């Protein structure tokens, strides 16, 4: 499915600052599911981790390889036992201990805050969307509005969304790569994933935990609306659902109010309270 | 070696140690033969798994391919992973260790030769059963990780998952048996004078690997048993609705699965640490650093398993802990890499084909390690987990970290297998094709993953940016396959055209190069005494002296197979280990076990039960042919000045073997108790019955009865150690009777309880704990009853006190099992407000 690019300006400017080393890659970094083409803050955080990690890793790999080649090719020298001991200790301590230790500290120092920013936040009033995965489709519900979709997710741009993910059968994994991290859909549990999209457009998601013969085709179409566009869309859909008209996008039997097999995701008939709900 | 005496000795040794030909070859227990069989079988499965990989790459080469349908693809990728992990990587590494370790340690064989043979046959039969499933189009198709509930009965109703669970459990017998005997051989059968600090580094690596298998495989064995019980008997462990939890499977699987990665990598790193110094022409730099690094890796690897589960939705604090722990592994690995570098730097490297493969190992493995550190970072992991990026990473680590050192090792030890030297030209072609093809395949695959392609998808739509990189990967994989074929041809041709190898052709330091090339079944005419870490470098005359029969245990006129039993730390001689000769028993046991396995597969439970009884009888017969019952050379006393045969002591290798086996057994039991507490605290719909199904007092009485029997046995053993065998037969018989009475009582308790193992996970776990205890108590009772009988026959007395002492450990272990079961099943629930 051809999708319009929704790459935000911010990402472009970040990428333009990157060293020449990675420029040839950039042309090939676009794609409907590319992690390197972020369309939301969470995915952008990961991209910002990736490029420096790639550069450091490349430097280390080239350095170690070069040291090996030089050691193999250079003219052998004689070392006194003291010299040998000193040199070997220097190599092992600096390369074997200090280098990885420093890398780990740096990595955690920069990486952990990025991870923390992805988590659901206290005091936020996000939009809640319930996603129930089953072999092999995504049931997407907007609790409070009675809207149920299949394999289609609609979101407002610029606003945090909490996706409450569970499964009706086997384990699946909910993932919209350009928005951010994935979370497993586990039967008996509900996991909450916080996502936010930068601007209106279309995105693609795909199940990323092996779930049987339909795994490769368990695709989710994601439509990001403007805030106003989303309200309009939801109102229209909710009205259609209340009238009892069959949801054109959702093939769920019974239309508006499904009888979810999903444990843990209680869905009551419309209580239009700003679209926020909490776990039972 | 044209000297007359060695040839005469060789003839004598061949009579005792020689391998029979024809169909009797199935009776061979000798480690050299068993090791070679492991390697050859592993090669066969490698080719099989490699062909499956080719099928996968053919399918993914272009978008929307219909070369395979989803169902076939799922079977193929599941089998590729399963075969490469369980039937190639682990058995190959163990097989090489089985072949090398006794020779490197200056011994004639491993300490439990029949166990090596049993392990091999279980591996072969289990592997064949598993491989057969693919040809029946019934192969496992839920992934090599077999996540529940996809692998559970409702979503995998066919026999496919059963093939995996039963076949793999069968194969794992071989992993665990080989591990047990490698541990004991390394600790108790080294050359005199080989203190722990003088042990070749390879032995340290193998010791660590084997201990990791001992502790790491049992959780998976337990998980497989539980899942099979759920599938076949309807018990509940992973089913949410009945109080189970599918995530428990993931914990059990990765409790095994992460150590598994190091179980594969460490022995390969051991090969690097062995081969590299030889070609650097100097001892490895920082021997102690490397030993500490290896042991540290072993420890840390048990604290990492959750990094495979970052997207499951576990608490963030736990994720942070496992993230940091995963990164910490970079430090011991870095220490090893830099001590290899420093060794090269300080040495006078010479260039042979194995060095080329070590270079390839370094580049690829370091790259894989670096992406591994990236993956340990939780937010990055959340993005790329279960994408092609991870597929690329794991192939960098496993192919780089295991396959490349393995090929280096094969080239290095080829003179050992064939007596001939490898060629240089074809070997180089092979290397560059594999190296280039590998990087083309998998370097590009990182990018495919970053473009968002998930793993395990049998096809993909065009236009997602995945077409080009997938095609490149597929082309690369075929180049790699051509390279591997080149290497195989090279190795094959060398058997015919290779130049004859001189003794110790690479001028190596380790004792395996003091054998004939190829080695005789007995390894060494006489066993060396070692006073250095690098015996063949520092004791230049040693190999010749050994061949002339001028070192230890140079006589075989008594008809016994013998090797030194030495102290675990100091390497001082303590006893002569009297090794069993060739026998049909291991082959027969494995054959009957495969009947059990097939019986369970086709749900012919009567056949399976009958075969189980036959297997038990065969195993008991096996235990009967021990010590004073051994046919050969019992009557001939040891030479003057030599220590006693091991079964005349209180502490032979069998005692250590029992201890290590019980460690494995304990790891399984600990995993079971972990499951119990895990489900209590985490399972989403855990259900505790209003009334306890257990008779708490009855269980207490049962534990007290076992305590009484064990205490009595302890008194008997204490007397035996003091040299008194008064009333031994009667007392042992009484202890056995008491033990079997306790077992019967336990069975009655289970039978009369209200357990509903099909109803709730709560009852199912209790049933398994009690069943586990019952099995062990019955086994211990029968074993002691047989000992009483052996006293009657005169095989066991104060002059041969060994066997009851070995068995004592099983009784102490059972006591621990019984009381911890009481605490976990009765006391813990009552303090937690349950029943």
Coordinates of C-alpha atoms in Angstrom, one line a residue, chain B residues 8-486:
Chain B
X8 CA 54.7 -54.6 21.8
X9 CA 52.9 -52.4 24.3
X10 CA 50.7 -51.0 21.5
X11 CA 49.6 -54.6 20.7
X12 CA 48.8 -55.3 24.3
X13 CA 46.9 -52.0 24.7
X14 CA 45.0 -52.6 21.5
X15 CA 43.8 -56.0 22.9
X16 CA 42.2 -54.2 25.9
X17 CA 41.2 -50.9 24.3
X18 CA 40.8 -51.7 20.6
X19 CA 37.6 -50.9 18.8
X20 CA 35.6 -53.8 17.3
X21 CA 34.5 -53.6 13.7
X22 CA 31.2 -54.3 12.0
X23 CA 27.9 -54.2 13.9
X24 CA 29.8 -54.5 17.1
X25 CA 31.0 -51.0 16.6
X26 CA 27.8 -50.0 18.3
X27 CA 29.3 -51.3 21.6
X28 CA 32.2 -48.9 21.5
X29 CA 32.4 -46.6 24.5
X30 CA 35.8 -45.0 23.8
X31 CA 35.8 -41.2 23.9
X32 CA 37.8 -40.8 20.7
X33 CA 35.2 -42.8 18.7
X34 CA 32.2 -41.3 20.4
X35 CA 33.6 -37.8 19.9
X36 CA 34.1 -38.4 16.2
X37 CA 30.6 -39.8 15.9
X38 CA 29.3 -36.6 17.6
X39 CA 31.2 -34.5 15.1
X40 CA 30.1 -36.4 12.1
X41 CA 26.5 -36.5 13.1
X42 CA 26.7 -32.8 14.0
X43 CA 28.0 -32.2 10.5
X44 CA 25.1 -34.1 9.0
X45 CA 22.6 -32.0 11.0
X46 CA 24.5 -28.9 10.1
X47 CA 24.0 -29.6 6.4
X48 CA 20.4 -30.4 7.0
X49 CA 19.9 -27.1 8.9
X50 CA 21.8 -25.3 6.3
X51 CA 19.6 -26.6 3.5
X52 CA 16.6 -25.4 5.5
X53 CA 18.2 -21.9 5.7
X54 CA 18.6 -22.0 1.9
X55 CA 14.9 -22.7 1.6
X56 CA 14.1 -19.7 3.9
X57 CA 16.3 -17.4 1.8
X58 CA 14.8 -18.7 -1.4
X59 CA 11.3 -17.9 -0.1
X60 CA 12.3 -14.4 1.1
X61 CA 14.3 -13.4 -1.9
X62 CA 11.4 -11.7 -3.6
X63 CA 8.1 -10.3 -2.2
X64 CA 4.9 -12.3 -2.4
X65 CA 6.7 -15.5 -3.2
X66 CA 4.6 -18.6 -3.4
X67 CA 7.6 -21.0 -3.2
X68 CA 6.4 -22.1 0.2
X69 CA 3.1 -21.6 1.9
X70 CA 2.9 -20.2 5.4
X71 CA 2.5 -23.6 7.0
X72 CA 5.6 -25.1 5.3
X73 CA 7.6 -22.0 6.0
X74 CA 6.7 -22.1 9.6
X75 CA 7.9 -25.7 9.8
X76 CA 11.1 -24.9 8.0
X77 CA 12.1 -21.9 10.1
X78 CA 11.2 -23.7 13.3
X79 CA 13.3 -26.7 12.3
X80 CA 16.2 -24.5 11.1
X81 CA 16.5 -22.9 14.5
X82 CA 15.9 -26.1 16.4
X83 CA 18.3 -28.2 14.3
X84 CA 21.1 -25.6 14.4
X85 CA 20.8 -25.0 18.2
X86 CA 20.0 -28.4 19.5
X87 CA 21.3 -30.8 16.9
X88 CA 24.3 -28.9 15.6
X89 CA 25.8 -26.2 17.9
X90 CA 25.6 -27.9 21.3
X91 CA 26.4 -31.5 20.3
X92 CA 29.2 -30.3 18.0
X93 CA 30.8 -28.4 20.8
X94 CA 30.3 -31.2 23.3
X95 CA 31.5 -33.7 20.8
X96 CA 34.7 -31.8 20.2
X97 CA 35.2 -31.6 24.0
X98 CA 34.5 -35.3 24.4
X99 CA 37.2 -35.9 21.8
X100 CA 39.8 -33.5 23.1
X101 CA 39.4 -33.2 26.9
X102 CA 40.9 -36.5 28.0
X103 CA 43.7 -36.1 25.6
X104 CA 44.5 -32.6 26.7
X105 CA 44.4 -33.7 30.3
X106 CA 46.7 -36.6 29.6
X107 CA 44.1 -39.3 30.4
X108 CA 43.0 -42.4 28.5
X109 CA 39.3 -41.8 28.4
X110 CA 36.5 -39.9 30.0
X111 CA 35.5 -41.2 33.4
X112 CA 32.0 -42.6 32.5
X113 CA 32.6 -44.0 29.0
X114 CA 29.2 -45.8 28.9
X115 CA 27.5 -42.5 29.6
X116 CA 29.3 -40.9 26.6
X117 CA 28.0 -43.7 24.4
X118 CA 24.4 -43.4 25.8
X119 CA 24.6 -39.6 25.2
X120 CA 25.6 -40.1 21.6
X121 CA 22.9 -42.7 20.8
X122 CA 20.2 -40.5 22.5
X123 CA 21.4 -37.6 20.4
X124 CA 21.4 -39.6 17.2
X125 CA 18.0 -41.3 17.7
X126 CA 16.3 -38.1 19.1
X127 CA 17.7 -36.1 16.2
X128 CA 16.5 -38.6 13.7
X129 CA 13.0 -38.6 15.2
X130 CA 12.9 -34.8 15.1
X131 CA 14.3 -34.6 11.5
X132 CA 11.8 -37.3 10.4
X133 CA 8.9 -35.0 11.4
X134 CA 9.8 -32.7 8.5
X135 CA 9.6 -35.5 6.0
X136 CA 6.2 -36.5 7.4
X137 CA 5.2 -32.8 7.0
X138 CA 4.4 -32.8 10.7
X139 CA 7.4 -30.8 11.8
X140 CA 7.1 -28.4 14.8
X141 CA 5.8 -25.1 13.5
X142 CA 5.5 -22.8 16.5
X143 CA 9.0 -21.5 16.4
X144 CA 12.1 -22.9 18.0
X145 CA 11.1 -21.0 21.2
X146 CA 7.7 -22.8 21.3
X147 CA 5.8 -19.9 23.0
X148 CA 2.6 -21.0 24.7
X149 CA -0.3 -20.7 24.0
X150 CA 0.6 -20.9 20.3
X151 CA 2.3 -24.3 21.0
X152 CA -0.5 -25.4 23.3
X153 CA -3.2 -27.9 22.2
X154 CA -6.0 -25.4 21.2
X155 CA -3.7 -23.6 18.8
X156 CA -1.5 -26.5 17.7
X157 CA -3.7 -29.5 17.8
X158 CA -1.4 -31.6 15.6
X159 CA 1.4 -33.8 16.7
X160 CA 4.0 -31.1 15.5
X161 CA 4.6 -29.6 18.9
X162 CA 4.9 -33.0 20.5
X163 CA 7.7 -33.8 18.1
X164 CA 9.6 -30.8 19.4
X165 CA 8.9 -31.4 23.1
X166 CA 9.6 -35.1 23.2
X167 CA 12.4 -35.1 20.6
X168 CA 14.3 -32.2 22.2
X169 CA 14.0 -33.6 25.7
X170 CA 15.4 -36.9 24.4
X171 CA 18.3 -35.1 22.7
X172 CA 18.9 -33.1 25.9
X173 CA 19.7 -36.3 27.8
X174 CA 22.8 -36.3 25.7
X175 CA 23.7 -32.7 26.4
X176 CA 23.4 -33.3 30.2
X177 CA 25.2 -36.7 30.3
X178 CA 28.1 -35.3 28.3
X179 CA 28.2 -32.2 30.6
X180 CA 28.2 -34.4 33.8
X181 CA 31.1 -36.4 32.6
X182 CA 33.1 -33.5 31.2
X183 CA 32.9 -31.8 34.6
X184 CA 34.0 -34.9 36.5
X185 CA 36.7 -35.8 34.0
X186 CA 38.1 -32.2 34.1
X187 CA 38.0 -32.2 37.9
X188 CA 39.1 -35.7 38.7
X189 CA 41.0 -37.3 35.9
X190 CA 43.8 -34.9 35.0
X191 CA 47.4 -35.8 34.5
X192 CA 49.4 -36.0 37.8
X193 CA 50.8 -32.5 38.5
X194 CA 48.2 -30.7 36.5
X195 CA 47.0 -28.4 39.2
X196 CA 43.9 -26.2 38.4
X197 CA 46.3 -23.4 37.6
X198 CA 48.1 -25.5 35.1
X199 CA 45.0 -26.7 33.3
X200 CA 44.8 -25.8 29.6
X201 CA 42.5 -22.9 29.1
X202 CA 40.2 -25.0 26.9
X203 CA 39.5 -27.2 30.0
X204 CA 38.4 -24.1 31.9
X205 CA 36.1 -23.1 29.1
X206 CA 34.6 -26.6 28.9
X207 CA 34.3 -26.9 32.7
X208 CA 32.3 -23.6 32.7
X209 CA 30.2 -24.7 29.7
X210 CA 29.5 -28.1 31.2
X211 CA 28.4 -26.5 34.5
X212 CA 26.2 -24.1 32.6
X213 CA 24.6 -27.1 30.8
X214 CA 24.1 -28.8 34.1
X215 CA 22.3 -25.8 35.5
X216 CA 20.8 -24.3 32.4
X217 CA 19.2 -27.2 30.5
X218 CA 17.0 -28.5 33.3
X219 CA 14.6 -25.5 33.3
X220 CA 13.9 -26.2 29.6
X221 CA 13.6 -29.9 30.2
X222 CA 11.1 -29.1 33.0
X223 CA 9.2 -26.6 30.8
X224 CA 9.0 -29.3 28.0
X225 CA 7.7 -31.9 30.4
X226 CA 5.1 -29.5 31.8
X227 CA 4.0 -28.4 28.3
X228 CA 3.8 -32.0 27.2
X229 CA 1.7 -32.9 30.3
X230 CA -0.6 -30.0 29.5
X231 CA -0.9 -31.1 25.9
X232 CA -1.2 -34.8 26.4
X233 CA -2.7 -35.2 29.9
X234 CA -4.8 -32.0 30.0
X235 CA -3.0 -30.7 33.1
X236 CA -2.9 -26.9 33.5
X237 CA 0.3 -24.9 33.7
X238 CA 0.3 -22.2 30.9
X239 CA -3.4 -21.8 30.5
X240 CA -4.6 -18.5 31.9
X241 CA -8.2 -19.6 32.4
X242 CA -7.1 -22.4 34.8
X243 CA -4.7 -20.2 36.7
X244 CA -1.6 -20.8 34.6
X245 CA 0.4 -18.3 32.7
X246 CA 1.9 -18.4 29.3
X247 CA 4.7 -16.1 30.4
X248 CA 5.9 -18.9 32.8
X249 CA 7.0 -20.8 29.7
X250 CA 9.0 -17.8 28.5
X251 CA 10.8 -17.6 31.8
X252 CA 11.6 -21.3 31.8
X253 CA 12.6 -21.2 28.1
X254 CA 14.9 -18.2 28.5
X255 CA 16.3 -19.4 31.8
X256 CA 17.8 -22.0 29.6
X257 CA 17.9 -20.0 26.4
X258 CA 20.2 -17.3 27.4
X259 CA 22.9 -19.5 29.1
X260 CA 22.5 -21.5 25.9
X261 CA 24.1 -18.7 23.9
X262 CA 27.2 -18.8 26.1
X263 CA 27.1 -22.6 26.2
X264 CA 27.7 -22.4 22.5
X265 CA 30.1 -19.4 22.5
X266 CA 32.3 -20.3 25.5
X267 CA 33.7 -23.6 24.1
X268 CA 34.3 -21.8 20.8
X269 CA 36.1 -19.1 22.6
X270 CA 38.1 -21.9 24.2
X271 CA 39.1 -23.1 20.8
X272 CA 40.3 -19.6 20.0
X273 CA 42.3 -19.4 23.2
X274 CA 43.8 -22.8 22.4
X275 CA 44.6 -22.3 18.7
X276 CA 45.6 -18.6 18.7
X277 CA 48.6 -18.9 21.1
X278 CA 50.0 -21.8 19.1
X279 CA 50.1 -19.7 15.9
X280 CA 51.2 -16.6 17.9
X281 CA 54.1 -18.7 19.1
X282 CA 53.7 -17.7 22.7
X283 CA 51.6 -18.5 25.7
X284 CA 48.3 -16.6 26.0
X285 CA 48.5 -13.3 27.7
X286 CA 46.7 -13.0 31.0
X287 CA 45.8 -16.6 31.6
X288 CA 44.3 -15.7 35.0
X289 CA 42.3 -12.8 33.5
X290 CA 40.8 -15.1 30.9
X291 CA 39.9 -17.8 33.5
X292 CA 38.2 -15.1 35.7
X293 CA 36.5 -13.7 32.5
X294 CA 35.1 -17.1 31.6
X295 CA 33.8 -17.9 35.0
X296 CA 32.2 -14.4 35.2
X297 CA 30.5 -14.9 31.9
X298 CA 29.1 -18.2 33.2
X299 CA 27.7 -16.5 36.2
X300 CA 26.3 -13.4 34.5
X301 CA 24.7 -15.4 31.8
X302 CA 22.2 -16.8 34.3
X303 CA 21.1 -13.2 35.1
X304 CA 20.2 -12.1 31.6
X305 CA 17.3 -14.2 30.4
X306 CA 14.7 -11.4 30.8
X307 CA 16.4 -9.4 28.0
X308 CA 14.6 -11.7 25.6
X309 CA 11.3 -10.6 27.1
X310 CA 11.6 -6.8 27.3
X311 CA 8.4 -6.3 25.3
X312 CA 6.3 -8.8 27.3
X313 CA 5.2 -6.0 29.7
X314 CA 7.3 -6.8 32.8
X315 CA 8.0 -4.2 35.5
X316 CA 10.4 -1.5 34.4
X317 CA 12.7 -1.9 37.3
X318 CA 13.3 -5.5 36.4
X319 CA 13.9 -4.4 32.8
X320 CA 16.6 -1.9 34.0
X321 CA 18.3 -4.6 36.0
X322 CA 18.4 -7.1 33.2
X323 CA 19.4 -4.4 30.8
X324 CA 22.5 -3.4 32.8
X325 CA 23.3 -7.1 33.5
X326 CA 23.2 -7.9 29.8
X327 CA 25.6 -5.1 29.0
X328 CA 28.0 -6.2 31.8
X329 CA 28.7 -9.3 29.7
X330 CA 30.6 -7.0 27.4
X331 CA 33.4 -6.7 30.1
X332 CA 34.5 -10.4 30.4
X333 CA 34.1 -10.7 26.6
X334 CA 36.2 -7.6 26.1
X335 CA 38.9 -9.0 28.4
X336 CA 39.1 -12.1 26.3
X337 CA 39.2 -10.2 23.0
X338 CA 41.9 -8.0 24.2
X339 CA 44.0 -10.8 25.7
X340 CA 43.9 -12.5 22.3
X341 CA 44.9 -9.2 20.6
X342 CA 47.7 -8.7 23.1
X343 CA 48.9 -12.3 22.6
X344 CA 49.2 -11.7 18.8
X345 CA 50.8 -8.4 19.4
X346 CA 53.5 -9.8 21.7
X347 CA 54.0 -13.0 19.8
X348 CA 55.5 -14.0 16.5
X349 CA 52.4 -14.9 14.6
X350 CA 52.7 -17.4 11.8
X351 CA 50.0 -17.6 9.2
X352 CA 48.0 -20.7 8.5
X353 CA 44.4 -21.3 7.4
X354 CA 43.1 -21.6 10.9
X355 CA 44.3 -18.1 11.6
X356 CA 42.2 -16.8 8.7
X357 CA 39.1 -18.3 10.3
X358 CA 40.1 -16.8 13.7
X359 CA 40.3 -13.4 12.0
X360 CA 36.8 -13.9 10.5
X361 CA 35.6 -14.9 14.0
X362 CA 37.0 -11.7 15.5
X363 CA 35.4 -9.3 13.0
X364 CA 32.0 -11.0 12.9
X365 CA 31.8 -11.8 16.6
X366 CA 32.8 -8.3 17.7
X367 CA 30.2 -6.9 15.4
X368 CA 27.6 -9.2 16.9
X369 CA 28.7 -8.3 20.4
X370 CA 28.3 -4.6 19.6
X371 CA 24.8 -5.0 18.3
X372 CA 24.2 -7.1 21.3
X373 CA 25.0 -4.2 23.6
X374 CA 22.7 -2.1 21.6
X375 CA 19.9 -4.6 22.0
X376 CA 20.4 -4.7 25.7
X377 CA 19.3 -1.0 25.8
X378 CA 15.6 -1.3 26.6
X379 CA 14.1 1.5 24.4
X380 CA 16.1 0.4 21.4
X381 CA 15.1 -3.2 22.1
X382 CA 11.4 -2.2 22.1
X383 CA 11.8 -1.0 18.6
X384 CA 13.9 -3.7 16.9
X385 CA 12.9 -6.8 19.0
X386 CA 11.5 -9.5 16.8
X387 CA 12.6 -7.8 13.6
X388 CA 15.2 -8.9 11.1
X389 CA 17.7 -6.8 13.0
X390 CA 17.7 -9.4 15.8
X391 CA 18.0 -12.2 13.2
X392 CA 21.1 -10.5 11.9
X393 CA 22.5 -9.9 15.4
X394 CA 22.0 -13.5 16.5
X395 CA 23.6 -14.9 13.4
X396 CA 26.6 -12.6 13.9
X397 CA 27.0 -13.9 17.4
X398 CA 26.4 -17.5 16.7
X399 CA 28.0 -18.0 13.3
X400 CA 30.8 -15.6 14.2
X401 CA 31.1 -16.9 17.7
X402 CA 30.7 -20.6 17.1
X403 CA 31.0 -21.6 13.4
X404 CA 34.1 -19.6 12.5
X405 CA 36.1 -20.9 15.5
X406 CA 34.8 -24.4 14.8
X407 CA 36.1 -24.3 11.3
X408 CA 39.4 -23.0 12.6
X409 CA 39.5 -25.9 15.0
X410 CA 38.6 -28.4 12.4
X411 CA 41.5 -27.3 10.2
X412 CA 43.8 -27.2 13.3
X413 CA 42.9 -30.7 14.5
X414 CA 42.6 -32.3 11.0
X415 CA 46.0 -34.0 11.4
X416 CA 44.5 -35.6 14.5
X417 CA 41.5 -37.0 12.6
X418 CA 43.3 -38.1 9.5
X419 CA 47.1 -38.0 10.1
X420 CA 47.3 -35.6 7.2
X421 CA 47.8 -31.8 6.8
X422 CA 45.1 -29.6 5.3
X423 CA 45.8 -27.7 2.1
X424 CA 46.1 -24.0 1.9
X425 CA 44.5 -22.9 -1.4
X426 CA 41.0 -24.4 -1.3
X427 CA 40.8 -23.5 2.4
X428 CA 41.4 -19.8 1.6
X429 CA 38.8 -19.8 -1.2
X430 CA 36.4 -21.4 1.2
X431 CA 37.1 -18.8 3.9
X432 CA 36.6 -15.8 1.7
X433 CA 33.4 -17.1 0.1
X434 CA 31.9 -17.8 3.6
X435 CA 33.1 -14.5 5.0
X436 CA 31.9 -12.4 2.1
X437 CA 28.7 -14.3 1.7
X438 CA 28.0 -14.1 5.4
X439 CA 28.4 -10.4 5.6
X440 CA 26.4 -9.8 2.5
X441 CA 23.6 -11.8 4.0
X442 CA 23.5 -10.5 7.5
X443 CA 25.0 -7.1 7.5
X444 CA 22.3 -6.1 5.1
X445 CA 19.7 -7.9 7.3
X446 CA 20.3 -5.3 10.1
X447 CA 19.0 -2.7 7.6
X448 CA 16.0 -4.8 6.7
X449 CA 15.1 -4.9 10.3
X450 CA 15.6 -1.2 10.8
X451 CA 13.2 -0.8 7.8
X452 CA 10.7 -2.6 10.0
X453 CA 10.5 -6.1 8.7
X454 CA 9.4 -8.5 11.4
X455 CA 11.0 -11.9 11.9
X456 CA 9.2 -15.2 11.1
X457 CA 7.0 -13.7 8.4
X458 CA 6.8 -16.1 5.6
X459 CA 6.4 -13.4 3.0
X460 CA 6.1 -9.6 2.6
X461 CA 4.3 -7.2 0.3
X462 CA 6.3 -5.3 -2.3
X463 CA 6.8 -1.5 -1.8
X464 CA 7.8 -1.6 1.8
X465 CA 11.5 -1.0 1.0
X466 CA 12.3 -4.6 1.9
X467 CA 12.7 -6.0 -1.6
X468 CA 16.3 -5.0 -2.4
X469 CA 17.9 -5.9 1.0
X470 CA 16.1 -9.3 1.0
X471 CA 17.3 -10.1 -2.4
X472 CA 20.9 -9.1 -1.5
X473 CA 20.7 -11.3 1.7
X474 CA 19.5 -14.2 -0.4
X475 CA 22.3 -13.8 -2.9
X476 CA 24.8 -13.5 0.0
X477 CA 23.4 -16.7 1.6
X478 CA 24.0 -18.7 -1.5
X479 CA 27.6 -17.4 -1.8
X480 CA 28.1 -18.5 1.8
X481 CA 26.6 -21.9 1.0
X482 CA 29.1 -22.3 -1.9
X483 CA 31.9 -21.3 0.5
X484 CA 30.8 -24.0 3.0
X485 CA 30.7 -26.5 0.2
X486 CA 34.2 -25.5 -0.7

